[in-house]
CSV table of C-alpha atoms and ligand atoms in Angstrom, one decimal:
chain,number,residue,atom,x,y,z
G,834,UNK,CA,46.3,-29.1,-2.4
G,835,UNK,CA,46.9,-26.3,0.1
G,836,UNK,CA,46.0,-22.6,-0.5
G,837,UNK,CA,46.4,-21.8,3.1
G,838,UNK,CA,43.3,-20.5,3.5
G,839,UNK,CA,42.0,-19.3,7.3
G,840,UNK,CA,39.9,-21.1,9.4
G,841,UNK,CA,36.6,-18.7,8.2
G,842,UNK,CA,37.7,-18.9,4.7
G,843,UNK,CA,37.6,-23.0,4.9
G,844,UNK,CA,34.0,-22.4,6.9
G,845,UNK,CA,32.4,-20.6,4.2
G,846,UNK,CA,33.5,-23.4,1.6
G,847,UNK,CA,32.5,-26.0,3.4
G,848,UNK,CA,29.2,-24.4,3.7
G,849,UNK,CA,28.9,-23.5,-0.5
G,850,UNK,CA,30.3,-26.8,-1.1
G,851,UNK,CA,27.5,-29.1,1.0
G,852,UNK,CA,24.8,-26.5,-0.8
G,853,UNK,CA,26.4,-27.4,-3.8
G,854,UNK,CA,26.6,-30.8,-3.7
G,855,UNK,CA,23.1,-31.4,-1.8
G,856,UNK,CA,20.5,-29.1,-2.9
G,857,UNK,CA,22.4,-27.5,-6.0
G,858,UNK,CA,23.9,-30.3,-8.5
G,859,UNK,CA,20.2,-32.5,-7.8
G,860,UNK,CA,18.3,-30.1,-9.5
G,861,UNK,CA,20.8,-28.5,-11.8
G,862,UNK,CA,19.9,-30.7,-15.2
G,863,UNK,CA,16.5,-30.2,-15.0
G,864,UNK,CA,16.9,-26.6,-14.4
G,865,UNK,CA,18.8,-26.5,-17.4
G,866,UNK,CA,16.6,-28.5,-20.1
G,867,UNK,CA,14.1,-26.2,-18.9
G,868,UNK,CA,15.7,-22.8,-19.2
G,869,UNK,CA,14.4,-22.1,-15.9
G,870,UNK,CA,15.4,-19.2,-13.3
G,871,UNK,CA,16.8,-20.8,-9.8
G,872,UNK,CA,14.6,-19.0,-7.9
G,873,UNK,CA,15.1,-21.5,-4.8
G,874,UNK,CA,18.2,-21.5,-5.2
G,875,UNK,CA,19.1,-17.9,-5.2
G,876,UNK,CA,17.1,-17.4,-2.3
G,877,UNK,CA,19.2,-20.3,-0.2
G,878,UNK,CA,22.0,-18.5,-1.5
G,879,UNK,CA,20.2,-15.2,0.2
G,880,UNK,CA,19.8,-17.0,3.3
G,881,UNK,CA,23.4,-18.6,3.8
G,882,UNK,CA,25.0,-15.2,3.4
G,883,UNK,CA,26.3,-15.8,-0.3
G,884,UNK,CA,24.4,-12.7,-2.1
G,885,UNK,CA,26.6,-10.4,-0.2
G,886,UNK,CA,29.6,-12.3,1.2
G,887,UNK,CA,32.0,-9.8,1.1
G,888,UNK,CA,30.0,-6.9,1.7
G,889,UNK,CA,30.8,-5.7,5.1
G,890,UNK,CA,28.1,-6.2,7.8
G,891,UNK,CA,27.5,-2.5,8.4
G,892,UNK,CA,25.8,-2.3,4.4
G,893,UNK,CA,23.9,-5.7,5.1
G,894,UNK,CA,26.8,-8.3,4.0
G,895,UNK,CA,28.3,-10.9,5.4
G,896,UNK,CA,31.8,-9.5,6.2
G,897,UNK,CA,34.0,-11.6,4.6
G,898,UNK,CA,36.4,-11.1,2.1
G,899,UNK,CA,37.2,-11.0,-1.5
G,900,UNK,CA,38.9,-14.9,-1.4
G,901,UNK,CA,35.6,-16.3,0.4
G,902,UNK,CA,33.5,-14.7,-2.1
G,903,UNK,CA,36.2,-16.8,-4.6
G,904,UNK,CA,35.4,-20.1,-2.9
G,905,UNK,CA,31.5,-19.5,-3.2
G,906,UNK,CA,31.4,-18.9,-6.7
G,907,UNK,CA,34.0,-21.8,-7.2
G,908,UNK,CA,31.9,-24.0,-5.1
G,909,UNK,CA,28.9,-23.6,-6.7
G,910,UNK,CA,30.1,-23.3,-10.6
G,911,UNK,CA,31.5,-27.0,-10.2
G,912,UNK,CA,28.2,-27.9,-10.6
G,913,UNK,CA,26.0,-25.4,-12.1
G,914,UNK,CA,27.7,-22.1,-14.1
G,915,UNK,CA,24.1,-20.4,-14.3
G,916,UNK,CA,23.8,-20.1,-10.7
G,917,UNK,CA,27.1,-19.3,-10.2
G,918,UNK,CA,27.1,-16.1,-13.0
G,919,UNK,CA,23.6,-14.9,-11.3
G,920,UNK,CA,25.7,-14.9,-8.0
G,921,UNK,CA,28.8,-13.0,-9.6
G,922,UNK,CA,27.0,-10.5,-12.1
G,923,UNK,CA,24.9,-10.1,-8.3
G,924,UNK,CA,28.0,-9.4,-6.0
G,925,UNK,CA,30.8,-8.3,-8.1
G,926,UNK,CA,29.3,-6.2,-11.0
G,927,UNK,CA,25.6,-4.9,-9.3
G,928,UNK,CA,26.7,-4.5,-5.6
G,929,UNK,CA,31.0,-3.4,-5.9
G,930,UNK,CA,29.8,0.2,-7.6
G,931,UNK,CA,27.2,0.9,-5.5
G,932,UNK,CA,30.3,-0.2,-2.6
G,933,UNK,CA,33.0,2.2,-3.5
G,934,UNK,CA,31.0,4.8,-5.3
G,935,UNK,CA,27.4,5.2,-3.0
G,936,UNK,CA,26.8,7.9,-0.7
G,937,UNK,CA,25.0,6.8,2.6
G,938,UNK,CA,21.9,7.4,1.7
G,939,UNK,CA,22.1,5.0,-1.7
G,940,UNK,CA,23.9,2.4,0.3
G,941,UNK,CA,21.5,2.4,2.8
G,942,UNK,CA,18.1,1.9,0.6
G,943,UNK,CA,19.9,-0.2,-2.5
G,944,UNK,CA,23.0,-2.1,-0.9
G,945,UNK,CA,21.4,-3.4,2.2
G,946,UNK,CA,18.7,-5.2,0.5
G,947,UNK,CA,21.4,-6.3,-2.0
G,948,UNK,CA,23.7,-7.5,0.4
G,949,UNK,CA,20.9,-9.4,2.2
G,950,UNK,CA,19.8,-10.9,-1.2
G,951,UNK,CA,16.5,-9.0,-1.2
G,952,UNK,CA,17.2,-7.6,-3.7
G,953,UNK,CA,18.8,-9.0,-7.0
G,954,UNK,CA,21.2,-6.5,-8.9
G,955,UNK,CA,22.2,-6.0,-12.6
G,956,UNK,CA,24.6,-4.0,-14.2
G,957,UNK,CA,24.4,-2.2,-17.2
G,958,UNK,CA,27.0,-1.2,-19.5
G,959,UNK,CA,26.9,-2.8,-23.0
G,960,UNK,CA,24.8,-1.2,-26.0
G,961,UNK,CA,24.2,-2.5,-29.8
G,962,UNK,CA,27.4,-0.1,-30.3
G,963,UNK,CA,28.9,-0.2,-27.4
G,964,UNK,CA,30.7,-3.7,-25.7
G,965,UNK,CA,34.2,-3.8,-25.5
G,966,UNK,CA,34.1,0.1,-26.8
G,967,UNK,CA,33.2,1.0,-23.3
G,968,UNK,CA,32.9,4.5,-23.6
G,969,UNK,CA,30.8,4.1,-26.7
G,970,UNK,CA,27.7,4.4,-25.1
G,971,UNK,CA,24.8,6.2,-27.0
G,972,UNK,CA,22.6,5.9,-24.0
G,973,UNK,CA,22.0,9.7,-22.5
G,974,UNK,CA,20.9,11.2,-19.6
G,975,UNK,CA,19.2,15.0,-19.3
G,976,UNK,CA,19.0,16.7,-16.4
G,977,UNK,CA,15.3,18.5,-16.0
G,978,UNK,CA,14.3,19.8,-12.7
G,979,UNK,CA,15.1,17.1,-9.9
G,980,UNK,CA,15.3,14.3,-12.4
G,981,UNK,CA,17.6,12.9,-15.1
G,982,UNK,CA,15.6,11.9,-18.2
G,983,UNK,CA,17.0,8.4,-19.6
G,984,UNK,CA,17.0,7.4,-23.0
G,985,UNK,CA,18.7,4.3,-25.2
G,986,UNK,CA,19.0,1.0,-24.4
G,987,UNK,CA,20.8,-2.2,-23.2
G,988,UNK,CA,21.8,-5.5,-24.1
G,989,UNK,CA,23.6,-8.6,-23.1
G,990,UNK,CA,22.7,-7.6,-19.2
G,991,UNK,CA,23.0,-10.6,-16.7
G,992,UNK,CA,19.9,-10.9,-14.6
G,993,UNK,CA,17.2,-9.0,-16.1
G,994,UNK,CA,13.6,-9.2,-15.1
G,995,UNK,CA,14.6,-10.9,-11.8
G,996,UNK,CA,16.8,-8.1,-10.9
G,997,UNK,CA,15.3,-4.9,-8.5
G,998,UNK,CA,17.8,-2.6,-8.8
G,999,UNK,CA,20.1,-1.9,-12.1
G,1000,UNK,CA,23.2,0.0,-11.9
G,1001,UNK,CA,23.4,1.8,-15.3
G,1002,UNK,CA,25.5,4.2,-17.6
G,1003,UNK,CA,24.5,7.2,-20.0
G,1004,UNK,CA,25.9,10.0,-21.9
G,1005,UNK,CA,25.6,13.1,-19.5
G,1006,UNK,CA,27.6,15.4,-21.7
G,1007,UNK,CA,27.4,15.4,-25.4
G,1008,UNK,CA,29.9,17.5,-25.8
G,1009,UNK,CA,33.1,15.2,-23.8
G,1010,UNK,CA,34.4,12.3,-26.5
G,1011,UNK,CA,34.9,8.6,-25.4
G,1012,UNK,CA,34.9,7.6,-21.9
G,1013,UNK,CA,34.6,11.1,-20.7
G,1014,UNK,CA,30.8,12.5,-19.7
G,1015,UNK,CA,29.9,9.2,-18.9
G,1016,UNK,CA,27.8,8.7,-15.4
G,1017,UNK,CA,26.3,5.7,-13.6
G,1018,UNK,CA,22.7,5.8,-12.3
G,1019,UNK,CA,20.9,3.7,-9.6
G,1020,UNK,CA,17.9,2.8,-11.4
G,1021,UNK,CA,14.8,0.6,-9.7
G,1022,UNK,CA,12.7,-1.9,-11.7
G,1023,UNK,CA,8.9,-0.8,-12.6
G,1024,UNK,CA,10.1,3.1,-12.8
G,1025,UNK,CA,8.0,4.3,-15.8
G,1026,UNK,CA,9.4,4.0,-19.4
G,1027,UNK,CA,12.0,1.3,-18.5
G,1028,UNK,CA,10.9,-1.9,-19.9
G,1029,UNK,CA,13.3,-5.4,-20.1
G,1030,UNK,CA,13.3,-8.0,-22.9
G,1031,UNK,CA,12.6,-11.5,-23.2
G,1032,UNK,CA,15.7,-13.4,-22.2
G,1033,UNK,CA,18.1,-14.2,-24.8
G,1034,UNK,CA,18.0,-17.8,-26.6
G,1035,UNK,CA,21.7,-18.3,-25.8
G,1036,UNK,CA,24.0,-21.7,-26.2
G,1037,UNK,CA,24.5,-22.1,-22.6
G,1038,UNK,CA,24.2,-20.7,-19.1
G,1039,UNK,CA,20.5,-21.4,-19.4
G,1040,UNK,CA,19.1,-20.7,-16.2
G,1041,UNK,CA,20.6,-17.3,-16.3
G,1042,UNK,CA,18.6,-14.8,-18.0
G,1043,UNK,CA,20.2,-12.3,-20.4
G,1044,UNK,CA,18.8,-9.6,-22.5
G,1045,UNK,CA,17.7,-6.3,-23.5
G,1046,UNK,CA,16.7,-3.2,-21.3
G,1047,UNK,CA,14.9,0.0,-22.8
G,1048,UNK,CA,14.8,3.5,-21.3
G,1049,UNK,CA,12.2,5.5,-23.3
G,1050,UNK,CA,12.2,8.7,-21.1
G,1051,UNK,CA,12.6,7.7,-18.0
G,1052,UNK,CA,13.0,9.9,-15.1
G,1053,UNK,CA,15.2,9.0,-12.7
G,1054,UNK,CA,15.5,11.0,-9.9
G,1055,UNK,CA,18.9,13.4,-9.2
G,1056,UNK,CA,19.7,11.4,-6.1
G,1057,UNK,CA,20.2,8.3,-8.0
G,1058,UNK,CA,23.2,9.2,-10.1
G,1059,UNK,CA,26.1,6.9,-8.7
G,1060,UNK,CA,29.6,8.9,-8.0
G,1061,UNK,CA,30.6,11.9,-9.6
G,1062,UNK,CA,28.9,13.7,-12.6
G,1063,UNK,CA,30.9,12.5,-15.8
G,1064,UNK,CA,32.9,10.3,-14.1
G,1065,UNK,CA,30.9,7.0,-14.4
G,1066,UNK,CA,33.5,5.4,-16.6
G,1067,UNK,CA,36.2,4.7,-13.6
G,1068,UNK,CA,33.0,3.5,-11.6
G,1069,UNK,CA,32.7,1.0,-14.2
G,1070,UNK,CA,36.1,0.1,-14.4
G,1071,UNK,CA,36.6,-0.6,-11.0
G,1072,UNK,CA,33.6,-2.5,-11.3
G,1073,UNK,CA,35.0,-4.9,-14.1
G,1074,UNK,CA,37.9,-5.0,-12.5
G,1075,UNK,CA,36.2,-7.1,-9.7
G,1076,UNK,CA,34.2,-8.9,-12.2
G,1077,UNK,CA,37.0,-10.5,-13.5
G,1078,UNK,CA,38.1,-11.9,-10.4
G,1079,UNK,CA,34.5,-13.4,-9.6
G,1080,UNK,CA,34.4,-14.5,-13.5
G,1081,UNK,CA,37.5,-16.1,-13.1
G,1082,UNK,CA,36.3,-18.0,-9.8
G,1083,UNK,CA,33.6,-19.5,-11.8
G,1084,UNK,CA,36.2,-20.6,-14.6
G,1085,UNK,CA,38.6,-22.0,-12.1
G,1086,UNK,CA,35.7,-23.7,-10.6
G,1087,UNK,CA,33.7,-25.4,-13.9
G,1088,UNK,CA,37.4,-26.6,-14.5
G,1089,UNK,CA,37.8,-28.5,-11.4
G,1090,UNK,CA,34.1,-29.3,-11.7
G,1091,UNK,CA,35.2,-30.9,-15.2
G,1092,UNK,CA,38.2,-32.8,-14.0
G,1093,UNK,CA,36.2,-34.5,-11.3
G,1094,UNK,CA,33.7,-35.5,-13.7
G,1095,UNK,CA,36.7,-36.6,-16.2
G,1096,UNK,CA,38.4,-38.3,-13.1
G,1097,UNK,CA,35.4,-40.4,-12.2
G,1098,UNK,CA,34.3,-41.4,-15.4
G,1099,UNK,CA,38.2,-42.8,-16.6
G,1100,UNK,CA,38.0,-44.9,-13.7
G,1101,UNK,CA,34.8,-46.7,-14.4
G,1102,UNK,CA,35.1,-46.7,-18.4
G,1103,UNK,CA,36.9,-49.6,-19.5
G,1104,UNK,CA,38.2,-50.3,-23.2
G,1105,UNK,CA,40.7,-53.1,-23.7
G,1106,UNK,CA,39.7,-55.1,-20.7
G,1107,UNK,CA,41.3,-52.1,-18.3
G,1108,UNK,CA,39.9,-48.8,-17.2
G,1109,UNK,CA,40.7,-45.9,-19.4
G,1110,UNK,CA,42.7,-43.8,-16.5
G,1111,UNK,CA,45.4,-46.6,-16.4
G,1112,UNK,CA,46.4,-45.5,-20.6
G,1113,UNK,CA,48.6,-42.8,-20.3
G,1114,UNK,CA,46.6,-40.7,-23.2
G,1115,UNK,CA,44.3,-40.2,-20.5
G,1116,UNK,CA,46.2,-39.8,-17.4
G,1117,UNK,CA,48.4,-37.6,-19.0
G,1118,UNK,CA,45.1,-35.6,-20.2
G,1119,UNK,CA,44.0,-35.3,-16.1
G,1120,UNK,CA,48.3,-34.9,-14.9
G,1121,UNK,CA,48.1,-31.3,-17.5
G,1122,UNK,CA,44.5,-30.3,-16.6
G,1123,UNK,CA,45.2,-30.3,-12.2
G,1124,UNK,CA,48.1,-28.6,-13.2
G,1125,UNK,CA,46.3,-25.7,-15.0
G,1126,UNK,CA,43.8,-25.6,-12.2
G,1127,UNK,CA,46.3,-25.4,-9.6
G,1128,UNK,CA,48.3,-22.7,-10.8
G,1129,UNK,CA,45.3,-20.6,-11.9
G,1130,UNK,CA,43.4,-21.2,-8.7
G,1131,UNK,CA,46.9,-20.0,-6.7
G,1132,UNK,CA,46.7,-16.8,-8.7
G,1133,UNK,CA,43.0,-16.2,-8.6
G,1134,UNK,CA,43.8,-16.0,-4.8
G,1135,UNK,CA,47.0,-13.5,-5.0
G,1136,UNK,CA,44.3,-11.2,-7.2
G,1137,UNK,CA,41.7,-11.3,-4.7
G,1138,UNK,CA,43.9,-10.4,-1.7
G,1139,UNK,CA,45.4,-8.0,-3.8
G,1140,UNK,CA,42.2,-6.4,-4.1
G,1141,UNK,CA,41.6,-6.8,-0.2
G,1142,UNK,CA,45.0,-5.3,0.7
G,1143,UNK,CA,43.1,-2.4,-1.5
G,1144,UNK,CA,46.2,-2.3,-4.1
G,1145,UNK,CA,45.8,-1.5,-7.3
G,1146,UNK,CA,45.1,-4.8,-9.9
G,1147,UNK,CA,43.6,-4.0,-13.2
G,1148,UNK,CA,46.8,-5.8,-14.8
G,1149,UNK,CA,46.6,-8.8,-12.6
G,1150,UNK,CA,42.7,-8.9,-13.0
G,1151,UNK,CA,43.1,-8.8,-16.9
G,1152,UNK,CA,45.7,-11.3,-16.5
G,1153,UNK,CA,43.7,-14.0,-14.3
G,1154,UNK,CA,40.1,-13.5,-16.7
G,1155,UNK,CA,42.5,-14.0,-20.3
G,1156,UNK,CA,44.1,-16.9,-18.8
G,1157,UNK,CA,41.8,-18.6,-16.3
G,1158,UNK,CA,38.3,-18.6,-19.1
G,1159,UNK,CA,40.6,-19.8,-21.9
G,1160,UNK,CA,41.8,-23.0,-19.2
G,1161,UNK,CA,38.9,-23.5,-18.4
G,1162,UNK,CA,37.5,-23.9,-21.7
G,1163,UNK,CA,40.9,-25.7,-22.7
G,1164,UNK,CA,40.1,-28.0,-19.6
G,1165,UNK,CA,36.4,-28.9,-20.5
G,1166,UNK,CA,38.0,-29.6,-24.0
G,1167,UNK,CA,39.8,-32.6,-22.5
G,1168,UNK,CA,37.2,-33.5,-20.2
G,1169,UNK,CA,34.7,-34.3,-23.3
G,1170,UNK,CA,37.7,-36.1,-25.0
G,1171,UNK,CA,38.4,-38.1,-22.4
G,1172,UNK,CA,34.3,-38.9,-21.9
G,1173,UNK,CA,34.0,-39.9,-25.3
G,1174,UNK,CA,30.7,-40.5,-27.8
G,1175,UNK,CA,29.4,-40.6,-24.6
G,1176,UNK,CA,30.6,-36.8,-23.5
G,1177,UNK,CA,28.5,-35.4,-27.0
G,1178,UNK,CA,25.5,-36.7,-25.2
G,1179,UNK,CA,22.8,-34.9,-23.5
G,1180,UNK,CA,22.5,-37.2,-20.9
G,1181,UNK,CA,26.3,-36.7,-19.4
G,1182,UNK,CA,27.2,-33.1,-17.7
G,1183,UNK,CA,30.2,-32.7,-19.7
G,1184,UNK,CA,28.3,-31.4,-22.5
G,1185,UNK,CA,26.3,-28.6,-20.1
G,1186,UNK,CA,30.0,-27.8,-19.0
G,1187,UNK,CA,30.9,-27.5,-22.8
G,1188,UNK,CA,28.2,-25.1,-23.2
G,1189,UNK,CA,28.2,-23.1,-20.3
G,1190,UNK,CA,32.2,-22.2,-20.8
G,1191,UNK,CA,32.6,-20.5,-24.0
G,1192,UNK,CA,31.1,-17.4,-22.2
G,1193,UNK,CA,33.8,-16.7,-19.9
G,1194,UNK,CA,35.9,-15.7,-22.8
G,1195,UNK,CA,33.8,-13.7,-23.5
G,1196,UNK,CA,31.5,-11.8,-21.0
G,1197,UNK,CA,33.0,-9.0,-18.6
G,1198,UNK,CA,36.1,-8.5,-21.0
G,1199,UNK,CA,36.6,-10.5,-23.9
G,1200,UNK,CA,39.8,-11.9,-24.0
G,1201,UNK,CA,40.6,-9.5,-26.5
G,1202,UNK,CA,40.4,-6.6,-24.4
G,1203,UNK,CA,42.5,-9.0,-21.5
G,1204,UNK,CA,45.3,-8.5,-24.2
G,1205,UNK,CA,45.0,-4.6,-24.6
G,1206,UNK,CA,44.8,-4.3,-20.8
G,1207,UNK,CA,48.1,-6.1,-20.3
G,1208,UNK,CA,49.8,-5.2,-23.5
G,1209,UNK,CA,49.1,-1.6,-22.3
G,1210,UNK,CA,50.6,-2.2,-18.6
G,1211,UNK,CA,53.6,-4.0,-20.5
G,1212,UNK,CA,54.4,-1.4,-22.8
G,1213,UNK,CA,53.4,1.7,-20.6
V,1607,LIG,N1,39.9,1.4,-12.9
V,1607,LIG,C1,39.8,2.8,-12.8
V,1607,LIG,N2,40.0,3.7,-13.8
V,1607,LIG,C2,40.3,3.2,-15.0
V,1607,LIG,C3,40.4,1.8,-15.3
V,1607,LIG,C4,40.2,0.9,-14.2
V,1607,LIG,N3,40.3,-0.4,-14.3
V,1607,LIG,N4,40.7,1.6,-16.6
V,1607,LIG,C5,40.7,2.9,-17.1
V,1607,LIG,N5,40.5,3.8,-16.2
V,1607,LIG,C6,40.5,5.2,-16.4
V,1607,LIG,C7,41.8,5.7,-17.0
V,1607,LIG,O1,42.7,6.0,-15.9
V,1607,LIG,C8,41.4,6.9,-17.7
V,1607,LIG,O2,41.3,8.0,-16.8
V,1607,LIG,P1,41.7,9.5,-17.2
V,1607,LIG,O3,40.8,9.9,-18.3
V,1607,LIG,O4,41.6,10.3,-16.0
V,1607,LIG,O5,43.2,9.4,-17.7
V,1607,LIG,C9,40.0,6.6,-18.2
V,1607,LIG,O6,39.5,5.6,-17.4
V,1607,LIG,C10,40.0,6.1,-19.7
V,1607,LIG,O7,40.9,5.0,-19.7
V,1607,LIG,P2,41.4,4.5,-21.1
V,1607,LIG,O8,41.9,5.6,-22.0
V,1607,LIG,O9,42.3,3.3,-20.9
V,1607,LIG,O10,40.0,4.0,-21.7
V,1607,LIG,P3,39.8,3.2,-23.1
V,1607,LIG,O11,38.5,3.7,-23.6
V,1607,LIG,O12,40.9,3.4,-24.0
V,1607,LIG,O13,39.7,1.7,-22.6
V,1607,LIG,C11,39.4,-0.6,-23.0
V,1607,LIG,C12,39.9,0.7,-23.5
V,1607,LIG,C13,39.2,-1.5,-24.2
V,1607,LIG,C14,40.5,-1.2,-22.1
V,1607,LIG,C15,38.1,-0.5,-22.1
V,1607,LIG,O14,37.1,0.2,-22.9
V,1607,LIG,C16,37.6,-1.8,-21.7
V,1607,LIG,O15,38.0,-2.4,-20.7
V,1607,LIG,N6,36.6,-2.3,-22.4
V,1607,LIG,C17,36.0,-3.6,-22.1
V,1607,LIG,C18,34.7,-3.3,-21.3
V,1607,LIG,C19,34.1,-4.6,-20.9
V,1607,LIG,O16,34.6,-5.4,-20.2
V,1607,LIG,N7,32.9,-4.8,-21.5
V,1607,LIG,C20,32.1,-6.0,-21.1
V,1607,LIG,C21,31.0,-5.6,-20.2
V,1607,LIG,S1,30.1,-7.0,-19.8
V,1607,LIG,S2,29.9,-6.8,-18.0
């Protein structure tokens, strides 16, 4: 298949596809039996540029665009989702805000070691009350002296413990209803009264650590609040909107990741003295899933040039997360049919794939809100 990519863009697959195949997919089983953190990993990931790919070089990245940072995260989730969300929750959702929103000053002391992969970053929007509610958050933030004073707490925040720097959002006027009075905060790990959970005991995505953060008083100082006062809820939007091409990246790339494994395996299986590829139940199976991954992968590329030609895409984003996590999932579905008794196992990587996928209709937008961001653009 062609996607006439240039010659850097097929460079920095190559590269995330040889990490993926040689140091990544090796180790990615055990890491997932034992819940465990890539730390390696993530820091091979620092070293080969991937932690702040399309950063540009002047804020410590690797100046590349939006498409290569596509074919990293599609590289790498073909064999291991967990690394692959650390990278996107990392790049898309921790450093974008700090990208189009930081002053100088923040860029210089948070992004550079982001971009770098110093630094780990988290983002943190979702409350007990407020998820797909956005503006519901609960969370406030008091200004007193040179500091704002942070109270509430988190939950379901990619990264946490192993992240440095959390880019956060609170309440800063009582007084403004739903998304208005809303502002994001740069806030650094260790800074008194903010404490993180244990991470959560989730069905998949093992080696990526999700959970709770508390802010019980916690003064942060004035310079950290990210863009304008009360205006954090655009900041965050912008932000998601760029999650949801990296999210989609990582479905388009656990699908092709589940194909190949579903391509190999009705090869070698026979049943009725012939390999189970040559029955059209299964060919047909691996004809429909290609198909789905080629058309989704096309558009996850128009999205993420879109977003480097700097138009506008919060349709097209919605669009590309609702339909690219629900193929994905649709394509893992067959890939486990087609794999059989033997695809319900814990000893084939079809089932880690199973696991690993349900998330991506739900994390960064459920597929729910996809539908009110495009039923809104349709009827507007
Ligand atoms: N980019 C920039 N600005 C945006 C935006 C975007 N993608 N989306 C909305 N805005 C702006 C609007 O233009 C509006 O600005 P004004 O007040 O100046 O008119 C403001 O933000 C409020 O927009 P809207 O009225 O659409 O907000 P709603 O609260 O109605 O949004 C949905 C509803 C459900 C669409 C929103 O809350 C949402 O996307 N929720 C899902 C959040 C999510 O993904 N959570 C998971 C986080 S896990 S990382």
């Amino acid at each position: 298949m062609s996607y006439f990519l240039s010659e850097e863009q097929i460079l920095i697959q190559n590269t995330a596809r040889d990490f993926a195949i040689n140091e990544v997919k090796p180790v990615t089983k055990e890491l997932d039996e034992k819940h465990e953190f890539p730390t390696a990993l993530v820091n091979r990931c620092a070293e080969l540029g991937f932690l702040g790919v399309s950063i540009p070089e002047k804020w410590g990245g690797a100046g590349a665009d939006c498409v290569s940072e596509c074919l990293v995260i599609e590289e790498i989730a073909k064999v291991n989702g967990s690394l692959a969300l650390i990278i996107d929750a990392h790049c898309s959702l921790g450093c974008m805000p700090l990208l189009h929103a930081g002053n100088e000053a923040q860029k210089t002391k948070y992004l550079i070691p982001a971009a770098k992969g110093e630094k780990i970053m988290s983002f943190g929007l979702t409350e007990p009350t407020a998820g797909s509610d956005a503006g519901g958050t609960k969370t406030t933030a008091v200004l007193d002296g040179d500091h704002y004073v942070i109270n509430g707490s988190k939950c379901w925040i990619t990264n946490i413990g192993v992240s440095k720097t959390y880019i956060i959002t609170a309440k800063t006027d009582l007084g403004m209803k739903g998304s208005r009075g809303i502002s994001a905060f740069i806030l650094e790990a260790g800074t008194p009264g903010f404490t993180v959970g244990e991470p959560e005991k989730k069905m998949g995505l093992n080696s990526s650590y999700t959970g709770e953060l508390f802010f019980n008083n916690v003064r942060v100082p004035k310079e950290n609040l990210l863009g304008e006062l009360n205006q954090g809820f655009k900041v965050f939007m912008q932000g998601l909107d760029e999650g949801r091409i990296a999210i989609s990246a990582m479905a388009v790339g656990m699908a092709q990741g589940a194909l190949d494994l579903a391509v190999a395996y009705a090869k070698e299986r026979q049943q009725f003295g012939k390999p189970i590829a040559s029955f059209q139940g299964t060919s047909f199976k691996l004809a429909e899933m290609q198909a789905n991954i080629d058309l989704t992968r096309t558009y996850l590329y128009r999205v993420a040039k879109m977003r480097d030609l700097g138009m506008k895409y919060t349709t097209e984003a919605a669009i590309l997360k609702m339909f690219s996590s629900e193929m994905c999932v649709n394509v893992i579905d067959k890939s486990l049919q087609i794999h059989g008794g033997n695809g319900y196992s814990k000893g084939f990587d079809i089932e880690r794939f199973y696991r690993d996928a349900k998330l991506l209709m739900i994390g960064e937008g459920t597929s729910e809100v996809c539908r009110i961001v495009i039923s809104g653009a349709v009827l507007a």
